[in-house]
mmCIF file of C-alpha atoms in Angstrom:
data_model
loop_
_atom_site.group_PDB
_atom_site.id
_atom_site.type_symbol
_atom_site.label_atom_id
_atom_site.label_comp_id
_atom_site.label_asym_id
_atom_site.label_seq_id
_atom_site.Cartn_x
_atom_site.Cartn_y
_atom_site.Cartn_z
ATOM 1 C CA UNK Z 77 78.171 31.744 29.477
ATOM 2 C CA UNK Z 78 77.830 32.601 25.830
ATOM 3 C CA UNK Z 79 76.338 29.117 25.126
ATOM 4 C CA UNK Z 80 73.968 29.312 28.075
ATOM 5 C CA UNK Z 81 72.798 32.727 26.830
ATOM 6 C CA UNK Z 82 72.007 31.361 23.311
ATOM 7 C CA UNK Z 83 70.160 28.423 24.735
ATOM 8 C CA UNK Z 84 67.994 30.811 26.839
ATOM 9 C CA UNK Z 85 67.339 32.917 23.757
ATOM 10 C CA UNK Z 86 66.257 29.807 21.737
ATOM 11 C CA UNK Z 87 64.046 28.752 24.671
ATOM 12 C CA UNK Z 88 62.482 32.174 24.795
ATOM 13 C CA UNK Z 89 61.977 32.163 21.057
ATOM 14 C CA UNK Z 90 60.471 28.725 21.013
ATOM 15 C CA UNK Z 91 58.164 29.584 23.909
ATOM 16 C CA UNK Z 92 57.069 32.693 22.073
ATOM 17 C CA UNK Z 93 56.368 30.698 18.900
ATOM 18 C CA UNK Z 94 54.362 28.162 20.978
ATOM 19 C CA UNK Z 95 52.366 30.909 22.589
ATOM 20 C CA UNK Z 96 51.509 32.276 19.166
ATOM 21 C CA UNK Z 97 50.521 28.813 18.010
ATOM 22 C CA UNK Z 98 48.277 28.299 21.080
ATOM 23 C CA UNK Z 99 46.586 31.593 20.421
ATOM 24 C CA UNK Z 100 46.154 30.876 16.880
ATOM 25 C CA UNK Z 101 44.699 27.458 17.689
ATOM 26 C CA UNK Z 102 42.267 29.093 20.318
ATOM 27 C CA UNK Z 103 41.201 31.626 17.720
ATOM 28 C CA UNK Z 104 40.501 28.715 15.198
ATOM 29 C CA UNK Z 105 38.668 26.943 17.884
ATOM 30 C CA UNK Z 106 36.508 30.069 18.453
ATOM 31 C CA UNK Z 107 35.928 30.457 14.774
ATOM 32 C CA UNK Z 108 35.038 26.718 14.494
ATOM 33 C CA UNK Z 109 32.567 27.105 17.371
ATOM 34 C CA UNK Z 110 30.975 30.033 15.452
ATOM 35 C CA UNK Z 111 30.588 27.959 12.251
ATOM 36 C CA UNK Z 112 29.558 24.811 14.235
ATOM 37 C CA UNK Z 113 26.387 26.409 15.519
ATOM 38 C CA UNK Z 114 23.502 24.135 14.487
ATOM 39 C CA UNK Z 115 20.085 25.107 13.148
ATOM 40 C CA UNK Z 116 18.563 25.657 16.599
ATOM 41 C CA UNK Z 117 21.596 27.710 17.803
ATOM 42 C CA UNK Z 118 21.453 29.937 14.873
ATOM 43 C CA UNK Z 119 17.637 30.336 15.189
ATOM 44 C CA UNK Z 120 18.156 31.462 18.728
ATOM 45 C CA UNK Z 121 20.944 33.845 17.747
ATOM 46 C CA UNK Z 122 18.462 35.384 15.086
ATOM 47 C CA UNK Z 123 15.577 35.885 17.692
ATOM 48 C CA UNK Z 124 13.381 33.181 16.206
ATOM 49 C CA UNK Z 125 12.295 32.433 19.756
ATOM 50 C CA UNK Z 126 8.712 31.210 19.155
ATOM 51 C CA UNK Z 127 9.974 28.806 16.349
ATOM 52 C CA UNK Z 128 12.572 27.326 18.690
ATOM 53 C CA UNK Z 129 10.008 27.038 21.548
ATOM 54 C CA UNK Z 130 7.631 25.249 19.107
ATOM 55 C CA UNK Z 131 10.468 22.836 18.101
ATOM 56 C CA UNK Z 132 11.181 21.972 21.735
ATOM 57 C CA UNK Z 133 7.351 21.465 22.592
ATOM 58 C CA UNK Z 134 6.859 19.240 19.689
ATOM 59 C CA UNK Z 135 10.075 17.167 20.234
ATOM 60 C CA UNK Z 136 11.751 18.574 17.015
ATOM 61 C CA UNK Z 137 14.528 20.426 18.650
ATOM 62 C CA UNK Z 138 16.852 17.351 18.738
ATOM 63 C CA UNK Z 139 16.091 16.540 15.213
ATOM 64 C CA UNK Z 140 17.367 19.946 13.864
ATOM 65 C CA UNK Z 141 20.356 19.652 16.082
ATOM 66 C CA UNK Z 142 21.443 16.573 14.134
ATOM 67 C CA UNK Z 143 23.811 16.420 11.176
ATOM 68 C CA UNK Z 144 21.120 17.131 8.567
ATOM 69 C CA UNK Z 145 21.654 18.795 6.359
ATOM 70 C CA UNK Z 146 18.517 20.957 6.347
ATOM 71 C CA UNK Z 147 16.931 23.814 4.614
ATOM 72 C CA UNK Z 148 14.511 25.699 7.065
ATOM 73 C CA UNK Z 149 11.881 28.249 6.275
ATOM 74 C CA UNK Z 150 11.562 29.728 9.716
ATOM 75 C CA UNK Z 151 8.685 32.185 10.498
ATOM 76 C CA UNK Z 152 9.523 35.202 12.629
ATOM 77 C CA UNK Z 153 7.909 35.734 16.028
ATOM 78 C CA UNK Z 154 5.188 37.933 14.841
ATOM 79 C CA UNK Z 155 4.131 35.466 12.141
ATOM 80 C CA UNK Z 156 4.229 32.637 14.615
ATOM 81 C CA UNK Z 157 2.166 34.534 17.228
ATOM 82 C CA UNK Z 158 -0.565 35.379 14.458
ATOM 83 C CA UNK Z 159 -0.702 31.804 13.438
ATOM 84 C CA UNK Z 160 -1.125 30.447 16.947
ATOM 85 C CA UNK Z 161 -3.975 32.905 17.598
ATOM 86 C CA UNK Z 162 -5.654 32.170 14.334
ATOM 87 C CA UNK Z 163 -5.325 28.328 15.075
ATOM 88 C CA UNK Z 164 -6.595 28.924 18.665
ATOM 89 C CA UNK Z 165 -3.522 27.224 20.112
ATOM 90 C CA UNK Z 166 -2.045 28.136 23.538
ATOM 91 C CA UNK Z 167 1.420 26.830 22.853
ATOM 92 C CA UNK Z 168 2.244 26.483 26.685
ATOM 93 C CA UNK Z 169 -1.006 24.385 27.129
ATOM 94 C CA UNK Z 170 -1.394 22.211 24.090
ATOM 95 C CA UNK Z 171 -3.417 18.918 24.107
ATOM 96 C CA UNK Z 172 -2.152 15.859 22.224
ATOM 97 C CA UNK Z 173 -3.933 16.572 18.910
ATOM 98 C CA UNK Z 174 -2.651 20.194 18.864
ATOM 99 C CA UNK Z 175 0.856 18.942 19.427
ATOM 100 C CA UNK Z 176 0.549 16.452 16.506
ATOM 101 C CA UNK Z 177 -0.894 19.195 14.305
ATOM 102 C CA UNK Z 178 1.808 21.824 15.238
ATOM 103 C CA UNK Z 179 4.574 19.266 14.710
ATOM 104 C CA UNK Z 180 3.430 18.585 11.250
ATOM 105 C CA UNK Z 181 3.048 22.304 10.348
ATOM 106 C CA UNK Z 182 6.571 22.895 11.474
ATOM 107 C CA UNK Z 183 7.884 19.866 9.435
ATOM 108 C CA UNK Z 184 6.094 21.678 6.498
ATOM 109 C CA UNK Z 185 9.026 24.206 6.786
ATOM 110 C CA UNK Z 186 11.770 21.580 6.761
ATOM 111 C CA UNK Z 187 13.483 20.302 3.656
ATOM 112 C CA UNK Z 188 15.938 17.595 4.499
ATOM 113 C CA UNK Z 189 19.153 16.132 2.859
ATOM 114 C CA UNK Z 190 19.770 19.366 0.922
ATOM 115 C CA UNK Z 191 21.206 22.851 1.499
ATOM 116 C CA UNK Z 192 19.222 25.216 -0.687
ATOM 117 C CA UNK Z 193 20.462 28.748 -0.941
ATOM 118 C CA UNK Z 194 18.050 31.442 -2.019
ATOM 119 C CA UNK Z 195 19.977 31.859 -5.313
ATOM 120 C CA UNK Z 196 19.676 28.073 -5.827
ATOM 121 C CA UNK Z 197 15.934 28.287 -5.576
ATOM 122 C CA UNK Z 198 15.479 31.594 -7.465
ATOM 123 C CA UNK Z 199 17.632 30.218 -10.372
ATOM 124 C CA UNK Z 200 14.995 27.439 -10.725
ATOM 125 C CA UNK Z 201 12.139 30.091 -10.979
ATOM 126 C CA UNK Z 202 9.285 27.853 -9.834
ATOM 127 C CA UNK Z 203 8.700 24.254 -8.722
ATOM 128 C CA UNK Z 204 8.078 21.986 -5.838
ATOM 129 C CA UNK Z 205 10.118 20.895 -2.911
ATOM 130 C CA UNK Z 206 9.489 17.879 -0.703
ATOM 131 C CA UNK Z 207 9.049 18.711 2.947
ATOM 132 C CA UNK Z 208 9.282 16.503 6.132
ATOM 133 C CA UNK Z 209 5.432 16.924 6.718
ATOM 134 C CA UNK Z 210 3.193 13.877 6.493
ATOM 135 C CA UNK Z 211 0.488 13.919 3.903
ATOM 136 C CA UNK Z 212 -2.051 11.244 3.157
ATOM 137 C CA UNK Z 213 -0.689 7.802 3.879
ATOM 138 C CA UNK Z 214 2.573 9.204 5.340
ATOM 139 C CA UNK Z 215 3.595 10.571 1.941
ATOM 140 C CA UNK Z 216 5.911 13.815 2.239
ATOM 141 C CA UNK Z 217 3.925 17.009 1.564
ATOM 142 C CA UNK Z 218 5.248 19.265 -1.126
ATOM 143 C CA UNK Z 219 5.992 22.989 -0.961
ATOM 144 C CA UNK Z 220 5.607 25.170 -4.012
ATOM 145 C CA UNK Z 221 8.010 27.980 -4.690
ATOM 146 C CA UNK Z 222 8.074 30.775 -7.142
ATOM 147 C CA UNK Z 223 10.414 33.635 -7.754
ATOM 148 C CA UNK Z 224 9.672 36.954 -9.281
ATOM 149 C CA UNK Z 225 12.236 39.764 -9.412
ATOM 150 C CA UNK Z 226 14.380 37.822 -6.872
ATOM 151 C CA UNK Z 227 11.498 37.738 -4.407
ATOM 152 C CA UNK Z 228 10.642 34.305 -3.340
ATOM 153 C CA UNK Z 229 7.152 33.200 -2.444
ATOM 154 C CA UNK Z 230 6.074 29.751 -0.797
ATOM 155 C CA UNK Z 231 2.713 28.273 -1.621
ATOM 156 C CA UNK Z 232 1.744 31.878 -2.228
ATOM 157 C CA UNK Z 233 1.217 32.083 1.520
ATOM 158 C CA UNK Z 234 4.605 33.434 2.770
ATOM 159 C CA UNK Z 235 7.584 35.459 1.480
ATOM 160 C CA UNK Z 236 11.307 35.065 2.388
ATOM 161 C CA UNK Z 237 12.325 38.137 4.315
ATOM 162 C CA UNK Z 238 15.988 37.278 5.194
ATOM 163 C CA UNK Z 239 17.872 34.601 3.448
ATOM 164 C CA UNK Z 240 20.907 32.353 3.579
ATOM 165 C CA UNK Z 241 21.577 32.350 7.279
ATOM 166 C CA UNK Z 242 24.226 29.549 7.466
ATOM 167 C CA UNK Z 243 24.384 26.823 10.175
ATOM 168 C CA UNK Z 244 26.739 23.953 10.668
ATOM 169 C CA UNK Z 245 24.017 21.472 9.513
ATOM 170 C CA UNK Z 246 22.107 23.625 6.986
ATOM 171 C CA UNK Z 247 20.572 27.046 6.220
ATOM 172 C CA UNK Z 248 17.739 29.148 7.455
ATOM 173 C CA UNK Z 249 15.530 31.602 5.521
ATOM 174 C CA UNK Z 250 13.414 33.770 7.715
ATOM 175 C CA UNK Z 251 9.887 34.018 6.296
ATOM 176 C CA UNK Z 252 6.868 36.408 6.771
ATOM 177 C CA UNK Z 253 4.113 33.915 7.536
ATOM 178 C CA UNK Z 254 3.746 30.467 8.830
ATOM 179 C CA UNK Z 255 2.963 28.068 5.907
ATOM 180 C CA UNK Z 256 -0.204 26.251 6.549
ATOM 181 C CA UNK Z 257 -0.449 22.482 5.456
ATOM 182 C CA UNK Z 258 -1.580 22.699 1.759
ATOM 183 C CA UNK Z 259 -4.799 21.486 0.352
ATOM 184 C CA UNK Z 260 -5.235 20.575 -3.415
ATOM 185 C CA UNK Z 261 -6.692 24.072 -3.953
ATOM 186 C CA UNK Z 262 -3.619 25.665 -2.315
ATOM 187 C CA UNK Z 263 -1.449 24.296 -5.097
ATOM 188 C CA UNK Z 264 -3.984 25.163 -7.793
ATOM 189 C CA UNK Z 265 -4.026 28.815 -6.551
ATOM 190 C CA UNK Z 266 -0.313 29.124 -6.122
ATOM 191 C CA UNK Z 267 1.215 27.368 -9.134
ATOM 192 C CA UNK Z 268 1.088 29.776 -12.109
ATOM 193 C CA UNK Z 269 1.300 26.844 -14.432
ATOM 194 C CA UNK Z 270 -2.271 25.866 -13.123
ATOM 195 C CA UNK Z 271 -3.723 29.415 -13.512
ATOM 196 C CA UNK Z 272 -6.355 28.412 -16.111
ATOM 197 C CA UNK Z 273 -7.551 25.519 -13.922
ATOM 198 C CA UNK Z 274 -7.815 27.959 -11.011
ATOM 199 C CA UNK Z 275 -9.751 30.261 -13.475
ATOM 200 C CA UNK Z 276 -12.044 27.565 -14.461
ATOM 201 C CA UNK Z 277 -12.624 26.656 -10.717
ATOM 202 C CA UNK Z 278 -13.575 30.224 -9.790
ATOM 203 C CA UNK Z 279 -16.234 30.566 -12.493
ATOM 204 C CA UNK Z 280 -19.860 30.868 -11.611
ATOM 205 C CA UNK Z 281 -21.378 27.743 -10.071
ATOM 206 C CA UNK Z 282 -17.946 26.004 -9.697
ATOM 207 C CA UNK Z 283 -17.588 27.122 -5.980
ATOM 208 C CA UNK Z 284 -18.842 23.829 -4.662
ATOM 209 C CA UNK Z 285 -16.032 21.871 -6.270
ATOM 210 C CA UNK Z 286 -13.315 24.305 -5.205
ATOM 211 C CA UNK Z 287 -14.675 24.180 -1.771
ATOM 212 C CA UNK Z 288 -14.742 20.420 -1.845
ATOM 213 C CA UNK Z 289 -11.084 20.299 -2.783
ATOM 214 C CA UNK Z 290 -10.148 22.279 0.338
ATOM 215 C CA UNK Z 291 -11.776 19.608 2.659
ATOM 216 C CA UNK Z 292 -9.302 18.107 5.169
ATOM 217 C CA UNK Z 293 -8.094 14.531 4.831
ATOM 218 C CA UNK Z 294 -10.616 11.911 6.309
ATOM 219 C CA UNK Z 295 -13.553 14.424 5.892
ATOM 220 C CA UNK Z 296 -15.588 12.813 3.175
ATOM 221 C CA UNK Z 297 -15.060 12.839 0.194
ATOM 222 C CA UNK Z 298 -11.405 13.529 0.900
ATOM 223 C CA UNK Z 299 -8.757 12.415 0.092
ATOM 224 C CA UNK Z 300 -8.645 13.379 -3.554
ATOM 225 C CA UNK Z 301 -6.585 12.653 -6.684
ATOM 226 C CA UNK Z 302 -6.553 15.446 -9.222
ATOM 227 C CA UNK Z 303 -5.418 15.154 -12.781
ATOM 228 C CA UNK Z 304 -4.730 18.719 -13.362
ATOM 229 C CA UNK Z 305 -4.476 20.151 -17.025
ATOM 230 C CA UNK Z 306 -1.639 22.617 -17.291
ATOM 231 C CA UNK Z 307 -2.352 26.135 -18.954
ATOM 232 C CA UNK Z 308 -1.416 24.922 -22.406
ATOM 233 C CA UNK Z 309 -3.931 22.107 -22.034
ATOM 234 C CA UNK Z 310 -6.796 24.611 -21.555
ATOM 235 C CA UNK Z 311 -5.428 26.762 -24.492
ATOM 236 C CA UNK Z 312 -5.439 23.636 -26.720
ATOM 237 C CA UNK Z 313 -8.957 22.874 -25.669
ATOM 238 C CA UNK Z 314 -10.219 26.364 -26.358
ATOM 239 C CA UNK Z 315 -8.499 26.436 -29.777
ATOM 240 C CA UNK Z 316 -10.149 23.009 -30.771
ATOM 241 C CA UNK Z 317 -13.527 24.432 -30.220
ATOM 242 C CA UNK Z 318 -14.531 27.125 -32.634
ATOM 243 C CA UNK Z 319 -17.634 27.900 -30.539
ATOM 244 C CA UNK Z 320 -15.568 29.139 -27.471
ATOM 245 C CA UNK Z 321 -12.864 31.888 -27.186
ATOM 246 C CA UNK Z 322 -12.131 31.442 -23.480
ATOM 247 C CA UNK Z 323 -13.134 29.577 -20.411
ATOM 248 C CA UNK Z 324 -15.743 32.178 -19.801
ATOM 249 C CA UNK Z 325 -17.733 30.950 -22.920
ATOM 250 C CA UNK Z 326 -18.347 27.514 -21.519
ATOM 251 C CA UNK Z 327 -21.735 27.078 -19.884
ATOM 252 C CA UNK Z 328 -21.610 26.305 -16.272
ATOM 253 C CA UNK Z 329 -23.164 22.829 -16.378
ATOM 254 C CA UNK Z 330 -20.656 21.656 -19.113
ATOM 255 C CA UNK Z 331 -17.671 23.135 -17.356
ATOM 256 C CA UNK Z 332 -18.733 21.413 -14.048
ATOM 257 C CA UNK Z 333 -19.025 18.078 -15.851
ATOM 258 C CA UNK Z 334 -15.518 18.514 -17.474
ATOM 259 C CA UNK Z 335 -13.860 19.568 -14.180
ATOM 260 C CA UNK Z 336 -15.363 16.741 -12.162
ATOM 261 C CA UNK Z 337 -13.881 14.295 -14.759
ATOM 262 C CA UNK Z 338 -10.503 15.182 -13.472
ATOM 263 C CA UNK Z 339 -11.248 14.500 -9.805
ATOM 264 C CA UNK Z 340 -11.133 11.143 -8.004
ATOM 265 C CA UNK Z 341 -12.576 11.108 -4.519
ATOM 266 C CA UNK Z 342 -11.719 8.972 -1.533
ATOM 267 C CA UNK Z 343 -8.489 8.021 -2.984
ATOM 268 C CA UNK Z 344 -4.883 9.275 -2.893
ATOM 269 C CA UNK Z 345 -3.554 7.643 -6.088
ATOM 270 C CA UNK Z 346 0.084 7.863 -6.268
ATOM 271 C CA UNK Z 347 2.072 7.299 -9.650
ATOM 272 C CA UNK Z 348 3.102 3.831 -8.269
ATOM 273 C CA UNK Z 349 -0.572 2.991 -8.254
ATOM 274 C CA UNK Z 350 -1.103 3.904 -11.890
ATOM 275 C CA UNK Z 351 -0.502 0.470 -13.337
ATOM 276 C CA UNK Z 352 -1.381 -0.358 -16.988
ATOM 277 C CA UNK Z 353 -4.875 -0.762 -18.101
ATOM 278 C CA UNK Z 354 -6.508 0.074 -14.717
ATOM 279 C CA UNK Z 355 -9.757 2.071 -14.976
ATOM 280 C CA UNK Z 356 -10.394 4.848 -12.385
ATOM 281 C CA UNK Z 357 -13.928 6.203 -11.872
ATOM 282 C CA UNK Z 358 -13.968 9.964 -11.643
ATOM 283 C CA UNK Z 359 -16.332 12.343 -9.587
ATOM 284 C CA UNK Z 360 -18.246 13.084 -12.824
ATOM 285 C CA UNK Z 361 -19.180 9.346 -13.329
ATOM 286 C CA UNK Z 362 -17.074 8.329 -16.439
ATOM 287 C CA UNK Z 363 -13.894 6.403 -16.010
ATOM 288 C CA UNK Z 364 -10.286 7.199 -17.164
ATOM 289 C CA UNK Z 365 -7.973 4.341 -18.293
ATOM 290 C CA UNK Z 366 -4.313 4.305 -17.397
ATOM 291 C CA UNK Z 367 -1.593 3.189 -19.924
ATOM 292 C CA UNK Z 368 1.925 2.805 -18.384
ATOM 293 C CA UNK Z 369 5.020 1.832 -20.309
ATOM 294 C CA UNK Z 370 6.348 -0.192 -17.444
ATOM 295 C CA UNK Z 371 10.055 0.788 -18.387
ATOM 296 C CA UNK Z 372 12.560 2.684 -16.260
ATOM 297 C CA UNK Z 373 10.951 6.017 -17.306
ATOM 298 C CA UNK Z 374 7.520 4.642 -16.459
ATOM 299 C CA UNK Z 375 5.732 7.062 -18.765
ATOM 300 C CA UNK Z 376 2.030 7.230 -17.788
ATOM 301 C CA UNK Z 377 -0.758 8.290 -20.170
ATOM 302 C CA UNK Z 378 -4.408 8.367 -19.898
ATOM 303 C CA UNK Z 379 -7.572 7.742 -21.943
ATOM 304 C CA UNK Z 380 -10.522 9.977 -21.027
ATOM 305 C CA UNK Z 381 -14.258 9.210 -21.097
ATOM 306 C CA UNK Z 382 -14.749 9.977 -24.680
ATOM 307 C CA UNK Z 383 -11.886 7.699 -25.788
ATOM 308 C CA UNK Z 384 -9.114 10.382 -26.301
ATOM 309 C CA UNK Z 385 -5.950 8.579 -25.854
ATOM 310 C CA UNK Z 386 -2.150 9.217 -25.244
ATOM 311 C CA UNK Z 387 -2.688 12.037 -22.748
ATOM 312 C CA UNK Z 388 0.661 12.186 -21.088
ATOM 313 C CA UNK Z 389 0.994 12.784 -17.409
ATOM 314 C CA UNK Z 390 3.831 15.394 -17.152
ATOM 315 C CA UNK Z 391 4.424 15.758 -13.494
ATOM 316 C CA UNK Z 392 3.617 13.216 -10.704
ATOM 317 C CA UNK Z 393 2.960 13.044 -6.966
ATOM 318 C CA UNK Z 394 2.439 16.614 -5.882
ATOM 319 C CA UNK Z 395 1.303 15.688 -2.404
ATOM 320 C CA UNK Z 396 -1.006 18.000 -0.451
ATOM 321 C CA UNK Z 397 -2.480 17.372 2.961
ATOM 322 C CA UNK Z 398 -5.684 16.178 1.534
ATOM 323 C CA UNK Z 399 -4.681 14.512 -1.673
ATOM 324 C CA UNK Z 400 -2.371 14.381 -4.581
ATOM 325 C CA UNK Z 401 -1.955 16.123 -8.082
ATOM 326 C CA UNK Z 402 -0.751 14.788 -11.283
ATOM 327 C CA UNK Z 403 -0.285 17.446 -14.058
ATOM 328 C CA UNK Z 404 -1.360 16.448 -17.467
ATOM 329 C CA UNK Z 405 -0.891 17.867 -21.042
ATOM 330 C CA UNK Z 406 -4.585 17.922 -22.112
ATOM 331 C CA UNK Z 407 -7.992 18.522 -20.839
ATOM 332 C CA UNK Z 408 -9.913 15.286 -20.125
ATOM 333 C CA UNK Z 409 -13.284 15.258 -21.841
ATOM 334 C CA UNK Z 410 -16.177 13.090 -20.459
ATOM 335 C CA UNK Z 411 -19.225 11.865 -22.319
ATOM 336 C CA UNK Z 412 -21.421 15.049 -22.429
ATOM 337 C CA UNK Z 413 -25.108 14.469 -23.389
#
């Protein structure tokens, strides 16, 4: 009898242990289910209902349910409603062109193959991310970010309101406004390293050029290629001319001639197209000549219309919806009569 009693005790103990293990596994499964929620699930949980509806109606929902990883900048419902009204889109009754347009706008909020926390982005300060949106020739459109006092702005169009909402296949940052597809001018206005160029383009009698650079792709003379001088380039140009102390001192006609020497129309020239010794005609009329090292680094430099050489291209392929920007170290000078 004693042996039987001991066996029952062992059995009861074993059953209790098994029960506890089952409960623990069940709790683990619940926790795993919590962490296995994908981007779409987490968006629903965070009341991003308009965003999720738009994903579904543009056939992007299944994409963001895949393994990813993704970094998503998701507009809240108020932002999405305002965007649809401004774009004259009835999301429940879209035509084919509106669906294509909205799909590309949504993809402009998606960064693939990377999980970027807000601290990751803020630590970089400023720069460009590559989105899944299609620009000219199917090239991925870029997204400019800049952090000030831990506040993150995107294309100077939208702010991050709530960050680091983790999903199983990425992370969501909730933003204040829908980010429109950028034009060349979007990046010029947003990028603080191009503030001198923006200042030049907003001088008297330069409005026509700045308006031209906002034209959508396929509307002549878009698309554009812009060789954009960084701020230090304008400072160097001013310091090398004793007659001027600032961009304000340059007469409108001369400034227009100089600015148009940086613009190529009806062409989206990527860095891979900048082969050695090619000549590129600018909007101003003079040509610039490309020098390419052809090595692994493929350093590209330019010769301007007056023969100034070794003007380095510092940053390449900043793709907008209506063209591409390459940032350069010096102002290009055309022949000025």
